Short mmCIF file of C-alpha atoms in Angstrom, two decimals:
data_model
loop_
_atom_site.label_atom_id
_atom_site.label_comp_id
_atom_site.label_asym_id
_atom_site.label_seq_id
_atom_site.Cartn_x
_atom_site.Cartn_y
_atom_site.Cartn_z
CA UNK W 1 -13.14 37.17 10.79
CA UNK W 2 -10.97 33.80 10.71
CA UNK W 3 -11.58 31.59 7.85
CA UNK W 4 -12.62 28.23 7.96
CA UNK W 5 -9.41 26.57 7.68
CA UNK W 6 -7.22 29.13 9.79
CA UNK W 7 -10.07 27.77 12.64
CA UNK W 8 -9.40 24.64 11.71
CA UNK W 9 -5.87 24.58 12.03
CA UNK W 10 -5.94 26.55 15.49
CA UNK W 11 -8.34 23.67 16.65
CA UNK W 12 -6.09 20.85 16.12
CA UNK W 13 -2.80 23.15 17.16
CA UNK W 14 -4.89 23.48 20.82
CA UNK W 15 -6.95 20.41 21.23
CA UNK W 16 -3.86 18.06 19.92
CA UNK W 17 -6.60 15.97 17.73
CA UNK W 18 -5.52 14.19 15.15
CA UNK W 19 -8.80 12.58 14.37
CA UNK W 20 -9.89 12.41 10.50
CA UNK W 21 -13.63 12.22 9.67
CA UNK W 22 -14.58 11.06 6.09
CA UNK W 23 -17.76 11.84 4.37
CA UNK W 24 -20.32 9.10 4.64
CA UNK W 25 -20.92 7.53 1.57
CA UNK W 26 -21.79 4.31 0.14
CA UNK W 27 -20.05 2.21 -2.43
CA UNK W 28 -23.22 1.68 -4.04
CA UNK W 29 -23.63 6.07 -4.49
CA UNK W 30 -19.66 5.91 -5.02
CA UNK W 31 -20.35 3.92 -8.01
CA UNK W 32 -22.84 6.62 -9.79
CA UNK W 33 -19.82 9.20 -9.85
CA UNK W 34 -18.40 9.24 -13.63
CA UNK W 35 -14.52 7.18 -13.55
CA UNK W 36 -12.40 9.60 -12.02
CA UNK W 37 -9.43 8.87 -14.55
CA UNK W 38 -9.59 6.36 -17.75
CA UNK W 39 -7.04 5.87 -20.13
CA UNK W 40 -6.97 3.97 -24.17
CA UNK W 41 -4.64 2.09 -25.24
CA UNK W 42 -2.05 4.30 -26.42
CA UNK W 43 0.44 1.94 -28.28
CA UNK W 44 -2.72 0.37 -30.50
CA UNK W 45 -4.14 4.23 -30.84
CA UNK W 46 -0.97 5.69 -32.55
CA UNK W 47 0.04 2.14 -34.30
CA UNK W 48 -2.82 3.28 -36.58
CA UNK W 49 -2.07 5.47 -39.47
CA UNK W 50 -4.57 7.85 -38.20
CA UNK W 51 -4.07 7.76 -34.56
CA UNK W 52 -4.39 10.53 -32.95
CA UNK W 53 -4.10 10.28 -28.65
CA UNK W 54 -4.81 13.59 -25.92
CA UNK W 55 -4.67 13.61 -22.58
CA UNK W 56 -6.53 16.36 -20.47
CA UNK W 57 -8.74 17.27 -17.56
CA UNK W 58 -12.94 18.02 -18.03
CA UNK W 59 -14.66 19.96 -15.57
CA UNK W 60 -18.15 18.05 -15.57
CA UNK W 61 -21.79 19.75 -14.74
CA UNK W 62 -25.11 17.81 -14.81
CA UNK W 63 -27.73 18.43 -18.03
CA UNK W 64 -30.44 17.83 -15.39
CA UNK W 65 -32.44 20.33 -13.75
CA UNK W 66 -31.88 18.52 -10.71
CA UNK W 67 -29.35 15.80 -10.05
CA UNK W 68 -29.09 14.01 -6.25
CA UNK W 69 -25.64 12.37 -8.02
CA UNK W 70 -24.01 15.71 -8.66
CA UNK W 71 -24.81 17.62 -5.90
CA UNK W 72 -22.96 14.44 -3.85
CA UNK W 73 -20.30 15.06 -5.77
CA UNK W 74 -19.77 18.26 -5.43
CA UNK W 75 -20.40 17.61 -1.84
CA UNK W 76 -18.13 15.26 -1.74
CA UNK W 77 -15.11 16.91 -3.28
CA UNK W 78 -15.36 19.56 -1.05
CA UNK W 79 -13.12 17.24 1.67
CA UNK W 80 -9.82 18.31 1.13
CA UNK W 81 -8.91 14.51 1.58
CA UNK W 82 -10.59 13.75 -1.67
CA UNK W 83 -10.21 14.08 -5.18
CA UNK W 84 -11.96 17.01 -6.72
CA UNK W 85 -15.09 14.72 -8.46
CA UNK W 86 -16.17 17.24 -11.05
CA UNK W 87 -12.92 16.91 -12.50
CA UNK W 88 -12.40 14.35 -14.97
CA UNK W 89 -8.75 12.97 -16.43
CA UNK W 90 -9.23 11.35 -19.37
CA UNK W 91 -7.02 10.26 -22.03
CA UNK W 92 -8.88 8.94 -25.31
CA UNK W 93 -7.91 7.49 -28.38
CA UNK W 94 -9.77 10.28 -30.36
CA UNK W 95 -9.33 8.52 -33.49
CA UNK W 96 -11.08 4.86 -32.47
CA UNK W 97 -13.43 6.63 -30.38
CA UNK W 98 -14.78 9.28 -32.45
CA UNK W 99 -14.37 8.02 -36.14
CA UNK W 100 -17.29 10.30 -37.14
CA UNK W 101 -15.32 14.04 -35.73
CA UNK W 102 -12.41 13.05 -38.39
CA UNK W 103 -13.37 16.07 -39.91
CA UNK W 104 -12.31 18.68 -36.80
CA UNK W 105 -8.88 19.52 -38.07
CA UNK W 106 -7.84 21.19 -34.48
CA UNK W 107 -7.15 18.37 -31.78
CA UNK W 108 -8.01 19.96 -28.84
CA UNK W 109 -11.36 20.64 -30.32
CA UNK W 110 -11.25 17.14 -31.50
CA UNK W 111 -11.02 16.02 -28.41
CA UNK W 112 -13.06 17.91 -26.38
CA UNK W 113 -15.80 17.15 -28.87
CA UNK W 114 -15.23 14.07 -28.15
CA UNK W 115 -15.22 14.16 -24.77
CA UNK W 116 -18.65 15.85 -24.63
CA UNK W 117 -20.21 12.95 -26.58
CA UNK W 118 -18.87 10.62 -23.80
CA UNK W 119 -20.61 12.70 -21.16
CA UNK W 120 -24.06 13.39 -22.71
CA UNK W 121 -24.41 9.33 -22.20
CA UNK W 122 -24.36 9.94 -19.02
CA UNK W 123 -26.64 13.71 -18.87
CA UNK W 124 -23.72 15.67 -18.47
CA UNK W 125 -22.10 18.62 -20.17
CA UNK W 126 -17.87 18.22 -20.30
CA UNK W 127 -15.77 21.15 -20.55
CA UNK W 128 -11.69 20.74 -21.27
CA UNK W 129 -9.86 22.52 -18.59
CA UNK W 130 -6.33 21.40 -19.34
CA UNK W 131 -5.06 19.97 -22.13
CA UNK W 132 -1.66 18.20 -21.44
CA UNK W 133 -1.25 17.43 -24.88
CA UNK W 134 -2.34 15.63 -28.32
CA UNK W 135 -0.37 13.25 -30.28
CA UNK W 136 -0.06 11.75 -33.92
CA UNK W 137 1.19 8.85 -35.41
CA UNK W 138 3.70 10.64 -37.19
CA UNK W 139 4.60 12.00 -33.79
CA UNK W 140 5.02 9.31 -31.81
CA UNK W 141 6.62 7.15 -34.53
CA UNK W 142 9.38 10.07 -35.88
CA UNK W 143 12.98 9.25 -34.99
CA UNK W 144 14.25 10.65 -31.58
CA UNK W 145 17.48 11.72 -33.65
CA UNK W 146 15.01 14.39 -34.60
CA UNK W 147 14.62 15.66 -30.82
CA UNK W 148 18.11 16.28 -30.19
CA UNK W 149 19.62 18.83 -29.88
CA UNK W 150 22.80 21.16 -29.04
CA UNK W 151 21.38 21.02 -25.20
CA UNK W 152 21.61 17.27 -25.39
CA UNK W 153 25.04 17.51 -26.91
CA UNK W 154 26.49 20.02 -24.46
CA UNK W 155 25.18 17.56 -21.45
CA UNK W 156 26.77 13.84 -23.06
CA UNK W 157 30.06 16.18 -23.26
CA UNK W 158 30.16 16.93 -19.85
CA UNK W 159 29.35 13.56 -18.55
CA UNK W 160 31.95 12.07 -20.96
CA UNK W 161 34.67 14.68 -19.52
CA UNK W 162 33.71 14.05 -16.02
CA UNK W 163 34.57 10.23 -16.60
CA UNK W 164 37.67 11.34 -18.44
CA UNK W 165 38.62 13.07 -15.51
CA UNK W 166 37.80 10.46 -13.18
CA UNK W 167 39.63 7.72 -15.47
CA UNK W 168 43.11 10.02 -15.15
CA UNK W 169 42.75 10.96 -11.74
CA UNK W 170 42.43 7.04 -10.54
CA UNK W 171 45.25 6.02 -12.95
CA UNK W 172 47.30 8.79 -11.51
CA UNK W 173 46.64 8.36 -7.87
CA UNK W 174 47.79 4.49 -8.60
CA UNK W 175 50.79 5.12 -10.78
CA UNK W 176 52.04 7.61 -8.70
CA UNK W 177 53.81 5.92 -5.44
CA UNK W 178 55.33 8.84 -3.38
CA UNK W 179 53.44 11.57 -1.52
CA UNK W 180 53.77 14.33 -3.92
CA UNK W 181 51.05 13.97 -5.87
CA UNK W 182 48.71 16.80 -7.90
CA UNK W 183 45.75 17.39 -5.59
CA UNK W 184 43.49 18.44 -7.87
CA UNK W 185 44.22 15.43 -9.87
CA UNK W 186 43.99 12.93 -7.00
CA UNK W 187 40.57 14.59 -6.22
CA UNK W 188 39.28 12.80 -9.10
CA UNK W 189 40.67 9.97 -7.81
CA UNK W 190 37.91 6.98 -7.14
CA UNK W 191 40.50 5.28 -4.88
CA UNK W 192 41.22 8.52 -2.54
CA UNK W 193 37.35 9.22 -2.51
CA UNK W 194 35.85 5.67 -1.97
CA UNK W 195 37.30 5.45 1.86
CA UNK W 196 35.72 9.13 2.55
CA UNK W 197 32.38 7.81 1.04
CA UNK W 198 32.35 5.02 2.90
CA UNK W 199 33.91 5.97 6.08
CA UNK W 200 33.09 7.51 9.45
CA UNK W 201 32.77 11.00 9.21
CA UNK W 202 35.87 12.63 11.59
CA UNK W 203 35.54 14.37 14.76
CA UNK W 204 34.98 17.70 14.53
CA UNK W 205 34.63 20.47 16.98
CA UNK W 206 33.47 18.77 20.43
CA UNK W 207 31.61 21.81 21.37
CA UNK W 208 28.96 20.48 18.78
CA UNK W 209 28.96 17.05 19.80
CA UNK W 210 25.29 17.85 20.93
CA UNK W 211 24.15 18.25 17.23
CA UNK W 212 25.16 14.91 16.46
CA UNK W 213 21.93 13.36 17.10
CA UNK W 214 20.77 15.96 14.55
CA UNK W 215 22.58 14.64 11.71
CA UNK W 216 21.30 11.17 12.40
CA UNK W 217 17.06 12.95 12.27
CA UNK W 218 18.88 15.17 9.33
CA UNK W 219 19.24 10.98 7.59
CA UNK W 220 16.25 10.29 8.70
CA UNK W 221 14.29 13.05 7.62
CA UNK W 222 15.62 12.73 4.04
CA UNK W 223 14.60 9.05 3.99
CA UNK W 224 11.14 10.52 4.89
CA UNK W 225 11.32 13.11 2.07
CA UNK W 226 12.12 10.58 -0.87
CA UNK W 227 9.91 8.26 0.97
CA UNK W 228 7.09 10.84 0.42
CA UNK W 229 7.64 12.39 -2.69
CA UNK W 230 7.63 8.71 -3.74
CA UNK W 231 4.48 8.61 -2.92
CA UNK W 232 3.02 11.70 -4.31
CA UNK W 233 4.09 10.01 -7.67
CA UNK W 234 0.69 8.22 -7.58
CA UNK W 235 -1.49 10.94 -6.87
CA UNK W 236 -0.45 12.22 -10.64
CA UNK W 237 -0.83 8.25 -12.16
CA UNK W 238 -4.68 7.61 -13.66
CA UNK W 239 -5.47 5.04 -10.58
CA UNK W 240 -8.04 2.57 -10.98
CA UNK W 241 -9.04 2.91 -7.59
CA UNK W 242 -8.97 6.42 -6.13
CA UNK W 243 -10.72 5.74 -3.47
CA UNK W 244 -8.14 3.90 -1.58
CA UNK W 245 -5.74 6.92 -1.51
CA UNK W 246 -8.93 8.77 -0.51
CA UNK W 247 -9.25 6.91 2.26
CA UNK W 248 -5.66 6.37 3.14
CA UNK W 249 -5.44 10.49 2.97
CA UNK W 250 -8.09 10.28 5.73
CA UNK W 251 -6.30 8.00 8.46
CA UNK W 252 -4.61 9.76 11.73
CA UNK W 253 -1.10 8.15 10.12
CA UNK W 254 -0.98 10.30 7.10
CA UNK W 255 -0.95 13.51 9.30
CA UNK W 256 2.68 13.32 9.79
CA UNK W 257 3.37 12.56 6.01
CA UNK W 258 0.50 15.83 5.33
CA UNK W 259 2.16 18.34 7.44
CA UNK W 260 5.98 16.91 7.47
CA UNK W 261 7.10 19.25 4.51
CA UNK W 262 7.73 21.64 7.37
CA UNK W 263 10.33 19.88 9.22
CA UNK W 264 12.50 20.42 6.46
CA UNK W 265 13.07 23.51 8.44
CA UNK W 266 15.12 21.73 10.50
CA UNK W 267 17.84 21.96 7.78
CA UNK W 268 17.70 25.74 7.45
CA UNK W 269 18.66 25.90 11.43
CA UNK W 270 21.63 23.75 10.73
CA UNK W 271 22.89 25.35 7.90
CA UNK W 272 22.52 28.66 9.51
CA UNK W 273 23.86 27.53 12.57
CA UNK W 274 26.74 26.00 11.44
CA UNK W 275 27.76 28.90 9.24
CA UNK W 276 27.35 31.45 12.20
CA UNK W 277 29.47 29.48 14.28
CA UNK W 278 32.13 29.14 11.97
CA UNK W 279 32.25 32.55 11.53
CA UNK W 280 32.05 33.68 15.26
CA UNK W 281 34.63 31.26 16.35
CA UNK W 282 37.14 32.59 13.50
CA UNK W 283 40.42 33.54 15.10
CA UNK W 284 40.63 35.98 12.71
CA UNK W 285 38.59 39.86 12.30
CA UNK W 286 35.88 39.32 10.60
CA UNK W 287 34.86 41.22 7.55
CA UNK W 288 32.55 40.95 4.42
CA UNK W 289 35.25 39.70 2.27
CA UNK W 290 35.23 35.99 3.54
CA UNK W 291 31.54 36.02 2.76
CA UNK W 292 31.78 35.23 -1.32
CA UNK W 293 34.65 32.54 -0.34
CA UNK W 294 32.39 30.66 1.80
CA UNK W 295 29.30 31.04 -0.62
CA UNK W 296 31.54 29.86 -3.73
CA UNK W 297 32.38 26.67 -1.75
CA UNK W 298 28.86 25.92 -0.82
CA UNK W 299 28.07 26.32 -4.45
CA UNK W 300 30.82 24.58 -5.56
CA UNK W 301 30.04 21.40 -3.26
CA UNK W 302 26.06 21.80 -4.38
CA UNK W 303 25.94 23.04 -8.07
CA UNK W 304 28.23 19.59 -9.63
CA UNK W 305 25.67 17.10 -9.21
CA UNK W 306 22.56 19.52 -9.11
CA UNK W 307 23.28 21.44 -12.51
CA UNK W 308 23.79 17.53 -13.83
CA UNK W 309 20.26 16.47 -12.88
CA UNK W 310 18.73 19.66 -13.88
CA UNK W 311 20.24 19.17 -17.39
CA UNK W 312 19.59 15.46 -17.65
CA UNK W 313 15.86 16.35 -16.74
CA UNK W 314 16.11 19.67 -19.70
CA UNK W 315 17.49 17.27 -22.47
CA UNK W 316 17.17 13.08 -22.09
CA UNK W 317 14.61 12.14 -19.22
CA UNK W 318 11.86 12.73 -21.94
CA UNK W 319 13.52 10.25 -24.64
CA UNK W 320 14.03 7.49 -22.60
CA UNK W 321 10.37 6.40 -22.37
CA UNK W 322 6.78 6.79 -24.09
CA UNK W 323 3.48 6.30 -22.94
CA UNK W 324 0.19 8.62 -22.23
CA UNK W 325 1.22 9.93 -18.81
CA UNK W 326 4.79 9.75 -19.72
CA UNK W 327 4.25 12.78 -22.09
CA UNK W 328 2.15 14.26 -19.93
CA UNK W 329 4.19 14.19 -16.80
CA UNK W 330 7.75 14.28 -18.19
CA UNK W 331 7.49 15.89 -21.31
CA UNK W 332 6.11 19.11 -19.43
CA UNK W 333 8.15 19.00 -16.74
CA UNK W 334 11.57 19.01 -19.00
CA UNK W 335 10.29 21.76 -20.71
CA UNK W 336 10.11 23.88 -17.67
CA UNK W 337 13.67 22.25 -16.66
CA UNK W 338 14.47 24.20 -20.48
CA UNK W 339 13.07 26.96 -19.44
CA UNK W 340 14.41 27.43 -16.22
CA UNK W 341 17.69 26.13 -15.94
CA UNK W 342 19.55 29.31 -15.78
CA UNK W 343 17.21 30.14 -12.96
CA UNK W 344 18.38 26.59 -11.49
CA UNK W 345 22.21 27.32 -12.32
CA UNK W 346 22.04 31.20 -10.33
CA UNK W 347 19.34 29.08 -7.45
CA UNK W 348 16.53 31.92 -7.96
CA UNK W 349 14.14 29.35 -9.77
CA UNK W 350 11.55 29.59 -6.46
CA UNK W 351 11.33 33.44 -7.85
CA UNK W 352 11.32 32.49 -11.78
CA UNK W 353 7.75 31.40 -12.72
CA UNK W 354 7.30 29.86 -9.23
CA UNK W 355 4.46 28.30 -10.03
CA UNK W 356 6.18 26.12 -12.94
CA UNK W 357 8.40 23.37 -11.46
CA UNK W 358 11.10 21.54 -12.37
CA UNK W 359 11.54 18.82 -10.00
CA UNK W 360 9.95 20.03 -7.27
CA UNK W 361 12.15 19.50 -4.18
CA UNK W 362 14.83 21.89 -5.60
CA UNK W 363 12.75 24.97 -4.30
CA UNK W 364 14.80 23.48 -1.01
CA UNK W 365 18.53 24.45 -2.18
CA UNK W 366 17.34 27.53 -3.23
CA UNK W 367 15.78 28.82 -0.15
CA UNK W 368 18.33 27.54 1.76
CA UNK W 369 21.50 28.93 -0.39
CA UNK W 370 19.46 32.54 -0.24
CA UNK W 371 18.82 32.12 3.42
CA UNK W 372 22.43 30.56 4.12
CA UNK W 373 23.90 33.90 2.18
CA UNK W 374 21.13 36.34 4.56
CA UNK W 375 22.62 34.50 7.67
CA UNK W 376 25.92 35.21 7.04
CA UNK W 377 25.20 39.35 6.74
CA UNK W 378 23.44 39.07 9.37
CA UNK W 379 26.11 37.54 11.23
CA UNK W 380 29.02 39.82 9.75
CA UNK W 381 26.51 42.76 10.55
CA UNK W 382 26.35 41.70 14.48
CA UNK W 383 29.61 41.11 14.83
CA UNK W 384 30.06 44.69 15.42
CA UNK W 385 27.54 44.34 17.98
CA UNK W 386 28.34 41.23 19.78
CA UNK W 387 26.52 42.37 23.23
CA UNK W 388 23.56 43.30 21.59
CA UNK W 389 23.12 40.55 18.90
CA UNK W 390 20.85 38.33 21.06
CA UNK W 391 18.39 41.04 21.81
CA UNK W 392 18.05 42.12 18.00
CA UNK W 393 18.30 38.21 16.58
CA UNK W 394 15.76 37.75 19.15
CA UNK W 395 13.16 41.02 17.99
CA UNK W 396 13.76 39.88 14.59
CA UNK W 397 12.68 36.59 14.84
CA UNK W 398 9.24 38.05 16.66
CA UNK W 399 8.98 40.58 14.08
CA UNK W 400 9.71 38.28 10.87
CA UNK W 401 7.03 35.24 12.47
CA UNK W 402 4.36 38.41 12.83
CA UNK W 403 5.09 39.52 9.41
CA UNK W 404 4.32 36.19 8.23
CA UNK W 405 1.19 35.71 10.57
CA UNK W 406 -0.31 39.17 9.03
CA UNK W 407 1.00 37.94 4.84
CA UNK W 408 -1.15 34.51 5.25
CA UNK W 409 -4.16 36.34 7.03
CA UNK W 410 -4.38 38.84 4.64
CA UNK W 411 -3.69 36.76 0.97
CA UNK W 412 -5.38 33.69 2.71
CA UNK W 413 -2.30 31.16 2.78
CA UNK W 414 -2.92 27.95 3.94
CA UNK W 415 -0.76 25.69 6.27
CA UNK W 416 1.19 22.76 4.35
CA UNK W 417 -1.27 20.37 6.28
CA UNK W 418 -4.31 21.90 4.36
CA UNK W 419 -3.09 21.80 1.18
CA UNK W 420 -1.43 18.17 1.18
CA UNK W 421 -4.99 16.42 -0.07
CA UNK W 422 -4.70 14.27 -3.13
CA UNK W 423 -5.79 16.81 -5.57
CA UNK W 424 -3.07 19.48 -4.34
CA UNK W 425 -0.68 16.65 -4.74
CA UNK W 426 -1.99 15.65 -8.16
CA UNK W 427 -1.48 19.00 -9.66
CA UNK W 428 2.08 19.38 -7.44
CA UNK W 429 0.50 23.07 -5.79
CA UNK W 430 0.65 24.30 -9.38
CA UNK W 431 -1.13 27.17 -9.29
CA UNK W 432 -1.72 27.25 -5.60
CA UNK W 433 -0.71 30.84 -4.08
CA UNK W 434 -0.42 29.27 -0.79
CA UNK W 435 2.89 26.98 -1.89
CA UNK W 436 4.47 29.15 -4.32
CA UNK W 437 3.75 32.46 -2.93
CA UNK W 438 4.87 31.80 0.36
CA UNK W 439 6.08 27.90 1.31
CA UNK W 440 8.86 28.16 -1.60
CA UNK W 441 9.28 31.37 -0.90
CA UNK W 442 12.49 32.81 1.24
CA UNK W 443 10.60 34.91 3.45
CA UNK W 444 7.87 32.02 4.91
CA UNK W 445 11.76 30.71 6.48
CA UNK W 446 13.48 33.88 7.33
CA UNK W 447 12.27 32.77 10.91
CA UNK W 448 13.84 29.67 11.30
CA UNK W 449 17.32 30.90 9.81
CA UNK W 450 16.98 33.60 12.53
CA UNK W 451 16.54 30.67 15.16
CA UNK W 452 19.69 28.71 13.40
CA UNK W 453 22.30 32.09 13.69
CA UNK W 454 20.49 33.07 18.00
CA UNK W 455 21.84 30.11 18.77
CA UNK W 456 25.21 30.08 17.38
CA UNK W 457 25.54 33.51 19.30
CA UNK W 458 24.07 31.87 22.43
CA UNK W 459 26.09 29.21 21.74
CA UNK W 460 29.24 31.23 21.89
CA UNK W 461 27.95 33.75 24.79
CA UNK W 462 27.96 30.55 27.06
CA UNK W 463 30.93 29.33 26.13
CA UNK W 464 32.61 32.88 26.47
CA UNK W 465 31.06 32.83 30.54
CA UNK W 466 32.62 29.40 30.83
CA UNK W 467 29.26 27.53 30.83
CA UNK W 468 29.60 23.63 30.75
CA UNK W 469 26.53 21.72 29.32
CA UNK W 470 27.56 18.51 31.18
CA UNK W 471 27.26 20.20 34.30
CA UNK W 472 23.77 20.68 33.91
CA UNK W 473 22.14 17.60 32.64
CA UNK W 474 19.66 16.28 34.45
CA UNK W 475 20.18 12.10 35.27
CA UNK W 476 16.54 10.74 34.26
CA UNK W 477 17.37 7.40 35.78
CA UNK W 478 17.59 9.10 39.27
CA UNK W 479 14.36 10.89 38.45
CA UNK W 480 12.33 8.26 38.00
CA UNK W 481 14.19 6.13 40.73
CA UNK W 482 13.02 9.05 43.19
#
């Protein structure tokens, strides 16, 4: 039998609705729920010789036999558009708060002991869930000359030689006044690159000129994705009012936003369309040998700036700030980004620990540098097969979306849209089988890479039978004239 939210899901995907219902629920019983997130001061907890400051997440139950306030929340949280409300983020000043637990020589202990005195004001039992970290005096006051390391080294070196080498290659490029220059010394050049980065972007192969308009929603979309991640930033921040993004999750608007992760998919058909068509309109036989050239310049174009953020996130993005969330966000993250960056350097970190992320987004370039390398076997493999390749891209793609269809029945995957709510995004999916089992993974877009290399063979079957696009459109002003 479906589940719940598969029904869901099929509802809105027939019926078109887009229409959000919230639970009903006053202010006034709003106001009974404990504070959702509270944080101390942190910089007069750990100015104290004593100080000592955690941050971490209480799962709350009621010390009443029966509780109308607790049962609403639990009611309550059950809307995916809400926070979960029996989950408390707190981050105390152990020290100031609870003078008279100096004596509890663990901190988590310390603080959850804490915590529990905090609740039983209000009749309720705390336990910690997640501890995202405690911190000293000495801690936070030690020297940062103390936290680095030969990682940090290794990383100032190769940003020093990279502006070495851009320092020589523009001094070269304007010294040298005839044509004969050292390309791979002019390539550092900022005077030969600035037209290129500024500049229009040269004609290429007219047959394409119809995915033009796809480069332009390819702009677009990315202006949507930092646009969104952007805003995912504050479902992690302690908010003092939780209840607006609550209620902003809830309007029709946010749908897009909720469910647009997907049309990042759009990408993976352009990538494996382009690379398909470059290799069936190759003057030359094909064979498996151009494969690693075309892969090592995809890598080389990607892995520069990539590797460079991956290490700057492994070794100085936690040093450059303090705070409570800062060490709670950041600090955790870079320690994953340690963990994981040879993962990140080979692009296999959506298999690595999936459900540990450094910066998020990158599960992207991996998928699509594993699907962009499956495309082009597939397409070396058909090219022995030309007549047939439609047929079998065509199976494949049936077989692959099936596949998929039976994977999230069975382990109970959920569609992007249903795990977008503001508790997903607080936690960023960790732990959620739905996003790294099968969203980040390469087999949830085999499909759509199939649909990018069909239509490069399409693509070139038409062209083969002398089929002109432009001899087909249909004139829309005449329509509507008629």
């Amino acid at each position: 039998m479906l589940n719940e939210d598969v029904l869901r899901w099929l509802v809105i995907v027939v019926t078109g609705s887009s229409v959000v219902s919230a639970m009903d629920i006053t202010y006034a019983q709003h106001a009974q729920f404990p504070k959702l997130f509270h944080l101390d001061n942190y910089e007069d907890c750990l100015g104290a010789a004593d100080g000592l400051y955690c941050v971490g997440t209480f799962h709350v139950r009621t010390m009443k036999e029966r509780d109308p306030t607790y049962e609403l929340m639990k009611e309550y949280s059950l809307d995916r558009h809400n926070f979960n409300r029996t989950l408390i983020h707190r981050g105390y000043c152990v020290s100031s708060r609870c003078p008279s637990l100096s004596h509890v020589h663990d901190a988590s202990k310390r603080f959850e002991r804490c915590a529990a005195l905090q609740a039983k004001r209000r009749s309720m039992r705390a336990m910690l869930t997640e501890l995202s970290y405690c911190r000293t005096h000495a801690e936070e006051h030690a020297p940062n000359i103390d936290a680095i390391g030969m990682p940090h080294v290794v990383f100032l070196c190769v940003v020093f030689a990279i502006f070495v080498l851009n320092a020589i290659g523009t001094v070269y490029d304007v010294m040298k006044k005839d044509e004969k220059k050292i390309k791979w010394l002019t390539n550092w050049s900022v005077v030969s690159n600035w037209p290129q980065l500024v500049g229009p972007y040269p004609a290429g192969d007219p047959r394409l000129a119809a995915i033009l308009p796809l480069e332009g929603g390819r702009v677009f979309l990315i202006m949507m994705v930092v646009f969104t991640h952007s805003g995912c930033i504050h479902h992690r921040l302690y908010m003092e009012n939780p209840k607006y993004i609550e209620e902003m999750s809830h309007h029709w608007l946010m749908m897009p936003l909720q469910n647009g992760t997907s049309a990042v998919q759009l990408f993976i058909i352009l990538s494996s369309f382009l690379l398909a068509h470059s290799l069936l309109s190759s003057h030359q036989p094909l064979s498996f040998r151009v494969l690693p050239r075309l892969v090592a310049k995809r890598l080389l174009r990607l892995m520069p700036v990539y590797l460079l953020v991956i290490g700057f996130g492994a070794t100085w993005w936690p040093l450059l700030r303090t705070g409570p969330l800062w060490h709670a966000a950041v600090d955790a993250e870079s320690h994953v980004c340690r963990r994981k960056f040879w993962a990140h350097f080979f692009f296999v970190h959506n298999f690595v620990e999936p459900e540990k992320h450094c910066f998020v987004q990158t599960w992207f370039l991996a998928v699509d540098t594993q699907l962009y390398i499956l495309a082009g076997i597939i397409t070396l493999c058909l090219s022995r097969v030309r007549r047939i390749a439609l047929p079998l891209l065509g199976g494949a793609f049936i077989i692959t979306v099936l596949l998929n269809a039976t994977l999230a029945y069975i382990n109970h995957w959920k569609p992007v849209m249903f795990m977008s709510g503001p508790e997903h995004l607080r936690s960023m999916f960790q732990g959620d089988p739905s996003f790294h089992s099968f969203y980040i993974s390469p087999l949830g877009s085999v499909p759509t890479m199939l649909v990018g290399v069909f239509l490069a063979h399409l693509l070139r079957e038409l062209n083969e039978k002398g089929f002109k696009a432009y001899e087909h459109k249909v004139n829309i002003r005449q329509l509507y004239n008629a």
